[in-house]
Amino acid sequence: MKKFLLCILSVCLCLFPFSACNETGEETNSVSEEKETYAVQDLSFEKNTDLEVGGGMVSFRAAGKSKELSEYKIAWAADGERLKDYKYLASYTTERDVYYYEIPYFIYIPQEAEQIVVESYKSGELIDKATVDISNLKRSEKLFEFQVISDLQLDDTSTLKHERAKTAFSQIKEFSPETAGIFIVGDMTDHGHENEYQEMNSIIDEVYGENKPYIECIIGNHESNDGQSYSDLMKLYQKYTGHDKSYFSVEIEGLKFIALGSVKASSEGVGVRCELGTEQINWLEQELAAAGNETTFVFLHQPLKDTVSGSLSDLNQTWDGLNESEVARLRTIFKKHPNAALFTGHTHWHLESERAALIGNGSDANFFNTASVGYLWQGTGAGEEYDGSQGLFVEVYRDYVVVRGREFQFNQWLTSAQFVFSRI
């Protein structure tokens, strides 16, 4: 009878192997003996994309004493400890025997992450943990970095917005002391008043002193939100940015940076939306063509419909910002340039909301929501308030670009807003 049972068990193990990784990272098909421990079993990580630093599959079996546990939490780790600067990747109740968590191909695996850890919890208390090594990922040479923020909406009545702007610039200085530049994608001011431009400059002076980094300001709807004519708002814009047009391009580290902006004021029939006009769109097409297949960064305050959070029609979101004909032409142009990245603000939607980024993956450009420094928004339709203050850190590597979401108010990286796309 014993021989018969052993034979049946052997057949079952052959028919239903559990795929895991051994200490060298090679895939095996053996079932580990269940150990009487609170740590999960057979924890493994397998890449599911050619881009080494993006995405992968995490799998593990339940802990031997899983019935005594309440929750498993997955996180980035180093030296066996969770990286406290990042939120958890995922959490699960202890109801299954086998667990799979797929990290999307466009989610960046942080440079600091040497391991993935799965922590075991009992009634909210950390009891045990298991780790799998990911330190051998092939990473590219980092060339330079810059930041993208938007919607400071400074005025002379809100101390909260003032402090949030100061915190954002302070963290940029701390985490990117050698930044190649800071791009503010519109709504620097709340009303387009001169004293609001001056307030922004005073905050930058306070944080940086005489060693200010390169800063560019892209025009937003709030730069013309108090009845000014377009010529009036452009006088102030030129005075504080040096640009006599709402659109321009600059070159940084050999790459093209393109700013777009409305050619009409809010008071001239466009409201909170923008109008680029045929001349500007033709100019953009020429600029992108001149860049060829090289990576190009584009900035526009208002997003294109159905690109990023706040502009999604299937969620009835209403904060897209251009007319249908201009959107159609821009989408056609961008589709020809899969190495382009468009950064847009305006919606204030937080960076962990649905589709904060739309990655083209070689068939389209890449689109990024910049959230807001002043205040955040979320939800369907017109949206609702969300607590926080956020922006983006962009790192340019030889083979790929990383776009990292930062929560300034809580001094933390946003785990699900760490994006990567290949430089094709």
Tab-separated table of C-alpha atoms in Angstrom:
chain	number	residue	atom	x	y	z
A	1	MET	CA	0.000	0.000	0.000
A	2	LYS	CA	2.850	2.415	0.854
A	3	LYS	CA	4.547	1.716	-2.473
A	4	PHE	CA	1.268	2.425	-4.279
A	5	LEU	CA	0.841	5.805	-2.514
A	6	LEU	CA	4.434	6.789	-3.229
A	7	CYS	CA	3.910	5.934	-6.888
A	8	ILE	CA	0.766	8.108	-7.073
A	9	LEU	CA	2.601	10.999	-5.386
A	10	SER	CA	5.474	10.715	-7.836
A	11	VAL	CA	3.092	10.892	-10.831
A	12	CYS	CA	1.339	13.952	-9.368
A	13	LEU	CA	4.622	15.781	-8.912
A	14	CYS	CA	5.585	15.100	-12.508
A	15	LEU	CA	2.239	16.278	-13.862
A	16	PHE	CA	1.935	19.390	-11.681
A	17	PRO	CA	5.403	20.888	-11.100
A	18	PHE	CA	5.774	24.330	-9.521
A	19	SER	CA	8.143	26.549	-11.466
A	20	ALA	CA	10.705	28.272	-9.275
A	21	CYS	CA	14.270	29.583	-9.432
A	22	ASN	CA	17.328	28.121	-7.790
A	23	GLU	CA	20.077	30.156	-6.111
A	24	THR	CA	21.676	30.983	-9.465
A	25	GLY	CA	18.406	32.337	-10.833
A	26	GLU	CA	17.866	29.358	-13.196
A	27	GLU	CA	14.341	28.055	-13.535
A	28	THR	CA	13.645	24.680	-11.914
A	29	ASN	CA	10.570	22.437	-11.929
A	30	SER	CA	10.808	20.895	-8.490
A	31	VAL	CA	8.409	21.328	-5.595
A	32	SER	CA	10.152	22.441	-2.450
A	33	GLU	CA	9.312	20.635	0.730
A	34	GLU	CA	6.908	22.828	2.702
A	35	LYS	CA	8.750	24.239	5.669
A	36	GLU	CA	7.170	25.086	9.003
A	37	THR	CA	7.943	28.785	8.703
A	38	TYR	CA	6.165	32.098	8.349
A	39	ALA	CA	8.300	33.058	5.321
A	40	VAL	CA	6.846	32.409	1.853
A	41	GLN	CA	8.301	29.509	-0.140
A	42	ASP	CA	9.934	29.323	-3.604
A	43	LEU	CA	10.040	33.084	-4.137
A	44	SER	CA	11.243	33.831	-7.688
A	45	PHE	CA	11.462	36.669	-10.192
A	46	GLU	CA	11.470	36.176	-13.962
A	47	LYS	CA	11.927	38.866	-16.613
A	48	ASN	CA	9.088	39.081	-19.140
A	49	THR	CA	10.574	41.716	-21.451
A	50	ASP	CA	13.804	42.387	-23.318
A	51	LEU	CA	14.181	45.649	-21.404
A	52	GLU	CA	16.198	44.481	-18.401
A	53	VAL	CA	15.094	47.262	-16.062
A	54	GLY	CA	11.361	47.091	-16.808
A	55	GLY	CA	8.767	44.602	-15.636
A	56	GLY	CA	8.803	40.943	-14.651
A	57	MET	CA	6.863	38.197	-12.876
A	58	VAL	CA	7.069	37.597	-9.127
A	59	SER	CA	5.853	34.181	-7.924
A	60	PHE	CA	5.839	32.376	-4.593
A	61	ARG	CA	4.083	29.700	-2.590
A	62	ALA	CA	2.326	30.277	0.697
A	63	ALA	CA	4.274	30.039	3.939
A	64	GLY	CA	4.199	26.754	5.802
A	65	LYS	CA	2.326	28.442	8.635
A	66	SER	CA	0.129	30.502	6.317
A	67	LYS	CA	-3.011	29.735	8.318
A	68	GLU	CA	-1.599	31.799	11.167
A	69	LEU	CA	-0.869	34.787	8.896
A	70	SER	CA	-3.132	37.578	7.639
A	71	GLU	CA	-1.230	39.241	4.758
A	72	TYR	CA	1.760	39.149	2.390
A	73	LYS	CA	3.319	42.387	1.094
A	74	ILE	CA	5.671	42.668	-1.907
A	75	ALA	CA	8.272	45.454	-2.045
A	76	TRP	CA	11.656	46.548	-3.405
A	77	ALA	CA	14.505	45.805	-1.018
A	78	ALA	CA	18.250	46.113	-0.417
A	79	ASP	CA	20.356	44.256	2.148
A	80	GLY	CA	17.279	42.229	3.013
A	81	GLU	CA	15.268	45.261	4.086
A	82	ARG	CA	12.392	47.004	2.329
A	83	LEU	CA	13.289	50.317	0.674
A	84	LYS	CA	11.407	52.762	2.884
A	85	ASP	CA	11.429	55.481	0.180
A	86	TYR	CA	8.979	53.385	-1.876
A	87	LYS	CA	5.459	52.195	-1.253
A	88	TYR	CA	4.660	48.473	-1.474
A	89	LEU	CA	4.266	46.922	-4.924
A	90	ALA	CA	1.279	44.784	-3.888
A	91	SER	CA	-0.372	43.047	-0.949
A	92	TYR	CA	-2.385	39.807	-0.678
A	93	THR	CA	-4.484	38.073	1.941
A	94	THR	CA	-3.252	34.571	2.837
A	95	GLU	CA	-6.011	32.594	1.138
A	96	ARG	CA	-4.138	30.903	-1.731
A	97	ASP	CA	-1.374	28.365	-2.127
A	98	VAL	CA	0.376	29.989	-5.107
A	99	TYR	CA	0.757	33.707	-5.867
A	100	TYR	CA	1.755	35.596	-9.022
A	101	TYR	CA	2.328	39.337	-9.323
A	102	GLU	CA	3.172	40.780	-12.746
A	103	ILE	CA	5.130	44.026	-12.795
A	104	PRO	CA	4.131	45.758	-16.086
A	105	TYR	CA	6.848	46.072	-18.736
A	106	PHE	CA	6.817	49.887	-18.472
A	107	ILE	CA	7.407	49.973	-14.696
A	108	TYR	CA	11.027	50.718	-13.847
A	109	ILE	CA	12.988	48.563	-11.423
A	110	PRO	CA	14.771	51.186	-9.285
A	111	GLN	CA	18.553	51.400	-9.254
A	112	GLU	CA	18.504	51.054	-5.464
A	113	ALA	CA	16.580	47.767	-5.579
A	114	GLU	CA	18.884	44.767	-5.111
A	115	GLN	CA	16.111	42.360	-4.146
A	116	ILE	CA	12.382	41.822	-4.060
A	117	VAL	CA	11.075	41.054	-0.586
A	118	VAL	CA	7.804	39.405	0.417
A	119	GLU	CA	6.913	40.204	4.013
A	120	SER	CA	4.577	38.012	6.083
A	121	TYR	CA	2.192	39.759	8.481
A	122	LYS	CA	0.102	38.528	11.391
A	123	SER	CA	-2.567	40.938	12.611
A	124	GLY	CA	-0.640	43.889	11.188
A	125	GLU	CA	2.727	42.834	12.662
A	126	LEU	CA	5.694	41.830	10.495
A	127	ILE	CA	6.525	38.208	11.392
A	128	ASP	CA	8.918	36.978	8.697
A	129	LYS	CA	10.145	37.672	5.170
A	130	ALA	CA	11.780	36.118	2.105
A	131	THR	CA	13.869	37.776	-0.620
A	132	VAL	CA	14.949	37.054	-4.184
A	133	ASP	CA	18.025	38.675	-5.732
A	134	ILE	CA	17.660	41.061	-8.720
A	135	SER	CA	21.040	42.788	-8.477
A	136	ASN	CA	22.356	41.306	-11.739
A	137	LEU	CA	20.045	43.272	-14.052
A	138	LYS	CA	21.887	44.873	-16.958
A	139	ARG	CA	21.675	48.637	-16.564
A	140	SER	CA	22.668	51.283	-19.085
A	141	GLU	CA	24.958	54.285	-18.642
A	142	LYS	CA	23.194	57.326	-17.192
A	143	LEU	CA	23.770	60.466	-19.283
A	144	PHE	CA	21.863	63.243	-17.503
A	145	GLU	CA	18.623	64.046	-15.695
A	146	PHE	CA	16.031	66.802	-15.484
A	147	GLN	CA	12.722	67.452	-13.723
A	148	VAL	CA	9.188	68.209	-14.882
A	149	ILE	CA	6.675	69.874	-12.561
A	150	SER	CA	3.515	71.876	-13.179
A	151	ASP	CA	0.579	73.771	-11.695
A	152	LEU	CA	2.221	75.603	-8.829
A	153	GLN	CA	-0.605	78.178	-9.146
A	154	LEU	CA	1.082	80.622	-6.809
A	155	ASP	CA	-0.804	83.621	-5.480
A	156	ASP	CA	-0.331	86.034	-2.608
A	157	THR	CA	-3.007	84.456	-0.387
A	158	SER	CA	-2.043	80.752	-0.193
A	159	THR	CA	0.809	79.908	2.159
A	160	LEU	CA	0.156	76.206	1.451
A	161	LYS	CA	0.965	76.556	-2.258
A	162	HIS	CA	4.036	78.626	-1.380
A	163	GLU	CA	5.327	75.950	1.007
A	164	ARG	CA	4.589	73.146	-1.450
A	165	ALA	CA	6.516	74.924	-4.204
A	166	LYS	CA	9.423	75.508	-1.835
A	167	THR	CA	9.382	71.820	-0.814
A	168	ALA	CA	9.352	70.689	-4.456
A	169	PHE	CA	12.342	72.833	-5.417
A	170	SER	CA	14.155	71.797	-2.226
A	171	GLN	CA	13.751	68.089	-2.997
A	172	ILE	CA	14.844	68.609	-6.594
A	173	LYS	CA	17.967	70.317	-5.254
A	174	GLU	CA	18.554	67.466	-2.789
A	175	PHE	CA	17.979	64.527	-5.131
A	176	SER	CA	19.286	66.096	-8.344
A	177	PRO	CA	22.034	68.586	-7.478
A	178	GLU	CA	23.476	68.300	-11.001
A	179	THR	CA	20.157	68.638	-12.823
A	180	ALA	CA	20.309	69.634	-16.488
A	181	GLY	CA	17.145	71.668	-16.030
A	182	ILE	CA	13.701	72.070	-14.494
A	183	PHE	CA	10.700	72.380	-16.823
A	184	ILE	CA	7.540	73.905	-15.345
A	185	VAL	CA	4.657	72.867	-17.578
A	186	GLY	CA	2.271	75.760	-17.102
A	187	ASP	CA	0.187	77.423	-14.400
A	188	MET	CA	3.158	78.770	-12.525
A	189	THR	CA	0.777	81.553	-11.422
A	190	ASP	CA	-2.854	81.496	-10.374
A	191	HIS	CA	-3.963	84.625	-12.254
A	192	GLY	CA	-1.078	85.643	-14.495
A	193	HIS	CA	-0.238	88.570	-12.232
A	194	GLU	CA	3.259	89.982	-12.023
A	195	ASN	CA	3.509	89.533	-8.259
A	196	GLU	CA	2.817	85.802	-8.754
A	197	TYR	CA	5.730	85.463	-11.181
A	198	GLN	CA	7.806	87.334	-8.623
A	199	GLU	CA	6.726	84.940	-5.875
A	200	MET	CA	7.901	81.957	-7.934
A	201	ASN	CA	11.271	83.612	-8.534
A	202	SER	CA	11.632	84.462	-4.840
A	203	ILE	CA	11.046	80.806	-3.892
A	204	ILE	CA	13.677	79.657	-6.401
A	205	ASP	CA	16.108	82.288	-5.078
A	206	GLU	CA	15.446	81.166	-1.498
A	207	VAL	CA	16.154	77.511	-2.318
A	208	TYR	CA	19.071	77.904	-4.731
A	209	GLY	CA	20.611	81.276	-3.974
A	210	GLU	CA	23.043	82.305	-6.707
A	211	ASN	CA	23.460	78.727	-8.014
A	212	LYS	CA	20.134	78.450	-9.790
A	213	PRO	CA	19.741	75.618	-12.300
A	214	TYR	CA	18.476	76.042	-15.853
A	215	ILE	CA	14.687	76.574	-15.654
A	216	GLU	CA	12.083	76.842	-18.404
A	217	CYS	CA	8.436	77.859	-17.930
A	218	ILE	CA	5.760	76.748	-20.400
A	219	ILE	CA	2.628	78.873	-20.615
A	220	GLY	CA	-0.622	77.562	-19.091
A	221	ASN	CA	-4.235	78.689	-18.964
A	222	HIS	CA	-3.746	80.359	-15.553
A	223	GLU	CA	-1.130	82.646	-17.029
A	224	SER	CA	-4.119	84.317	-18.712
A	225	ASN	CA	-6.858	83.695	-16.196
A	226	ASP	CA	-7.846	87.227	-15.241
A	227	GLY	CA	-9.227	88.784	-18.403
A	228	GLN	CA	-5.915	89.795	-19.996
A	229	SER	CA	-5.514	90.055	-23.724
A	230	TYR	CA	-2.989	87.723	-25.329
A	231	SER	CA	-0.590	90.591	-25.961
A	232	ASP	CA	-0.756	91.625	-22.285
A	233	LEU	CA	-0.083	88.154	-20.944
A	234	MET	CA	2.770	87.641	-23.428
A	235	LYS	CA	4.467	90.836	-22.211
A	236	LEU	CA	4.653	89.425	-18.700
A	237	TYR	CA	5.565	85.958	-19.964
A	238	GLN	CA	8.439	87.376	-21.991
A	239	LYS	CA	9.607	89.524	-19.069
A	240	TYR	CA	9.908	86.525	-16.736
A	241	THR	CA	10.877	83.776	-19.191
A	242	GLY	CA	12.708	85.592	-21.982
A	243	HIS	CA	10.459	84.065	-24.677
A	244	ASP	CA	8.405	86.264	-26.998
A	245	LYS	CA	6.390	83.270	-28.245
A	246	SER	CA	4.471	80.585	-26.407
A	247	TYR	CA	6.400	77.920	-28.320
A	248	PHE	CA	10.142	77.436	-28.646
A	249	SER	CA	12.830	74.744	-28.602
A	250	VAL	CA	16.183	74.376	-26.860
A	251	GLU	CA	18.944	71.787	-26.942
A	252	ILE	CA	20.289	70.072	-23.826
A	253	GLU	CA	22.997	67.407	-23.899
A	254	GLY	CA	22.500	67.058	-27.638
A	255	LEU	CA	18.750	66.359	-27.392
A	256	LYS	CA	15.861	68.586	-28.445
A	257	PHE	CA	13.412	69.984	-25.864
A	258	ILE	CA	10.241	71.500	-27.382
A	259	ALA	CA	7.745	73.760	-25.602
A	260	LEU	CA	4.221	74.296	-26.958
A	261	GLY	CA	1.609	76.806	-25.824
A	262	SER	CA	-1.676	78.461	-26.660
A	263	VAL	CA	-1.735	81.350	-29.149
A	264	LYS	CA	-4.940	82.688	-27.592
A	265	ALA	CA	-5.751	83.966	-24.121
A	266	SER	CA	-8.462	82.501	-21.906
A	267	SER	CA	-10.456	85.665	-22.509
A	268	GLU	CA	-10.338	85.157	-26.291
A	269	GLY	CA	-12.740	82.246	-26.610
A	270	VAL	CA	-10.688	79.246	-25.483
A	271	GLY	CA	-11.338	79.378	-21.739
A	272	VAL	CA	-9.201	76.870	-19.828
A	273	ARG	CA	-8.341	75.045	-23.059
A	274	CYS	CA	-5.695	76.055	-25.572
A	275	GLU	CA	-5.338	76.624	-29.287
A	276	LEU	CA	-2.009	75.921	-30.945
A	277	GLY	CA	-2.836	77.025	-34.475
A	278	THR	CA	-1.641	75.681	-37.817
A	279	GLU	CA	1.636	77.604	-37.813
A	280	GLN	CA	2.741	76.152	-34.466
A	281	ILE	CA	1.723	72.588	-35.350
A	282	ASN	CA	3.614	72.839	-38.651
A	283	TRP	CA	6.626	74.108	-36.708
A	284	LEU	CA	6.362	71.162	-34.267
A	285	GLU	CA	6.284	68.714	-37.168
A	286	GLN	CA	9.431	70.283	-38.593
A	287	GLU	CA	11.197	70.222	-35.205
A	288	LEU	CA	10.423	66.532	-34.687
A	289	ALA	CA	11.484	65.719	-38.238
A	290	ALA	CA	14.784	67.511	-37.647
A	291	ALA	CA	15.336	65.399	-34.516
A	292	GLY	CA	14.986	62.245	-36.633
A	293	ASN	CA	15.071	59.077	-34.552
A	294	GLU	CA	16.673	60.777	-31.560
A	295	THR	CA	14.841	61.003	-28.241
A	296	THR	CA	12.875	64.261	-28.011
A	297	PHE	CA	11.050	65.827	-25.063
A	298	VAL	CA	7.917	67.925	-25.649
A	299	PHE	CA	5.983	70.025	-23.112
A	300	LEU	CA	2.399	71.300	-23.329
A	301	HIS	CA	0.194	72.396	-20.451
A	302	GLN	CA	-3.080	70.822	-21.609
A	303	PRO	CA	-3.197	67.071	-22.430
A	304	LEU	CA	-4.505	65.483	-25.613
A	305	LYS	CA	-7.809	63.663	-25.179
A	306	ASP	CA	-7.499	60.004	-24.148
A	307	THR	CA	-3.777	60.081	-23.461
A	308	VAL	CA	-3.255	60.424	-19.694
A	309	SER	CA	-5.283	60.572	-16.474
A	310	GLY	CA	-7.732	63.445	-16.345
A	311	SER	CA	-8.315	63.251	-20.119
A	312	LEU	CA	-9.859	59.759	-20.364
A	313	SER	CA	-13.286	59.695	-22.023
A	314	ASP	CA	-14.149	56.183	-20.769
A	315	LEU	CA	-14.009	57.653	-17.238
A	316	ASN	CA	-15.925	60.766	-18.335
A	317	GLN	CA	-12.903	62.902	-17.407
A	318	THR	CA	-13.128	66.417	-18.770
A	319	TRP	CA	-9.661	67.968	-18.464
A	320	ASP	CA	-8.290	67.406	-21.950
A	321	GLY	CA	-7.383	70.714	-23.525
A	322	LEU	CA	-7.431	70.953	-27.342
A	323	ASN	CA	-10.053	70.831	-30.077
A	324	GLU	CA	-10.630	67.578	-31.973
A	325	SER	CA	-8.946	68.615	-35.203
A	326	GLU	CA	-5.729	69.666	-33.445
A	327	VAL	CA	-5.714	66.497	-31.349
A	328	ALA	CA	-6.140	64.358	-34.474
A	329	ARG	CA	-3.246	66.028	-36.231
A	330	LEU	CA	-0.981	65.893	-33.175
A	331	ARG	CA	-1.668	62.182	-32.656
A	332	THR	CA	-0.765	61.549	-36.302
A	333	ILE	CA	2.470	63.504	-35.927
A	334	PHE	CA	3.475	61.871	-32.642
A	335	LYS	CA	2.772	58.393	-33.986
A	336	LYS	CA	5.633	58.931	-36.448
A	337	HIS	CA	8.014	59.672	-33.554
A	338	PRO	CA	8.036	56.788	-31.032
A	339	ASN	CA	11.133	58.270	-29.400
A	340	ALA	CA	9.233	61.421	-28.417
A	341	ALA	CA	7.845	61.997	-24.917
A	342	LEU	CA	5.060	64.534	-24.308
A	343	PHE	CA	4.645	65.886	-20.757
A	344	THR	CA	1.332	67.577	-19.912
A	345	GLY	CA	-0.095	69.133	-16.752
A	346	HIS	CA	-3.465	70.877	-16.252
A	347	THR	CA	-5.498	67.929	-14.911
A	348	HIS	CA	-3.817	67.799	-11.471
A	349	TRP	CA	-4.597	64.039	-11.441
A	350	HIS	CA	-2.237	62.272	-9.044
A	351	LEU	CA	0.471	59.992	-10.430
A	352	GLU	CA	-0.967	56.737	-9.095
A	353	SER	CA	-4.323	57.258	-10.777
A	354	GLU	CA	-5.382	55.274	-13.827
A	355	ARG	CA	-3.007	55.792	-16.781
A	356	ALA	CA	-0.662	58.442	-15.463
A	357	ALA	CA	1.494	57.434	-18.438
A	358	LEU	CA	0.758	56.022	-21.880
A	359	ILE	CA	3.834	54.208	-23.203
A	360	GLY	CA	3.987	53.885	-26.998
A	361	ASN	CA	6.252	50.804	-26.933
A	362	GLY	CA	7.651	51.593	-30.380
A	363	SER	CA	4.321	52.186	-32.131
A	364	ASP	CA	3.542	55.673	-30.778
A	365	ALA	CA	5.076	58.463	-28.732
A	366	ASN	CA	5.093	58.317	-24.918
A	367	PHE	CA	2.679	60.505	-22.926
A	368	PHE	CA	3.106	61.554	-19.281
A	369	ASN	CA	0.868	63.317	-16.778
A	370	THR	CA	2.903	65.714	-14.611
A	371	ALA	CA	0.356	65.869	-11.725
A	372	SER	CA	0.599	69.156	-9.767
A	373	VAL	CA	2.709	70.822	-7.105
A	374	GLY	CA	-0.060	73.144	-5.856
A	375	TYR	CA	-2.845	70.592	-5.272
A	376	LEU	CA	-3.931	67.192	-6.623
A	377	TRP	CA	-7.094	65.761	-8.132
A	378	GLN	CA	-8.518	62.268	-8.807
A	379	GLY	CA	-11.548	60.247	-9.883
A	380	THR	CA	-14.050	60.234	-12.730
A	381	GLY	CA	-15.812	63.111	-14.449
A	382	ALA	CA	-14.634	66.511	-13.256
A	383	GLY	CA	-12.820	64.815	-10.361
A	384	GLU	CA	-12.310	65.533	-6.686
A	385	GLU	CA	-9.524	66.561	-4.327
A	386	TYR	CA	-6.606	64.253	-3.479
A	387	ASP	CA	-4.071	65.174	-0.801
A	388	GLY	CA	-0.487	65.690	-1.912
A	389	SER	CA	2.014	67.498	-4.132
A	390	GLN	CA	3.804	65.628	-6.942
A	391	GLY	CA	6.161	65.902	-9.904
A	392	LEU	CA	8.533	63.943	-12.155
A	393	PHE	CA	12.265	63.226	-12.197
A	394	VAL	CA	13.468	62.197	-15.669
A	395	GLU	CA	16.692	60.218	-16.093
A	396	VAL	CA	18.165	59.776	-19.573
A	397	TYR	CA	20.268	56.645	-20.070
A	398	ARG	CA	22.091	55.472	-23.164
A	399	ASP	CA	19.445	52.845	-23.960
A	400	TYR	CA	16.300	54.005	-22.181
A	401	VAL	CA	14.570	56.878	-20.376
A	402	VAL	CA	13.248	56.626	-16.813
A	403	VAL	CA	10.418	58.871	-15.575
A	404	ARG	CA	10.110	58.753	-11.786
A	405	GLY	CA	7.064	60.010	-9.907
A	406	ARG	CA	7.851	61.836	-6.674
A	407	GLU	CA	5.489	62.693	-3.797
A	408	PHE	CA	6.961	65.924	-2.465
A	409	GLN	CA	4.585	66.379	0.450
A	410	PHE	CA	5.327	62.941	1.926
A	411	ASN	CA	8.969	62.819	0.753
A	412	GLN	CA	8.541	59.496	-1.074
A	413	TRP	CA	8.942	57.893	-4.493
A	414	LEU	CA	5.674	56.630	-5.990
A	415	THR	CA	6.164	52.911	-6.651
A	416	SER	CA	3.580	52.530	-9.413
A	417	ALA	CA	4.708	55.760	-11.094
A	418	GLN	CA	8.256	54.697	-11.979
A	419	PHE	CA	8.127	54.432	-15.778
A	420	VAL	CA	10.666	53.374	-18.397
A	421	PHE	CA	10.707	53.378	-22.192
A	422	SER	CA	13.376	52.293	-24.656
A	423	ARG	CA	15.363	54.719	-26.757
A	424	ILE	CA	14.585	52.946	-29.997
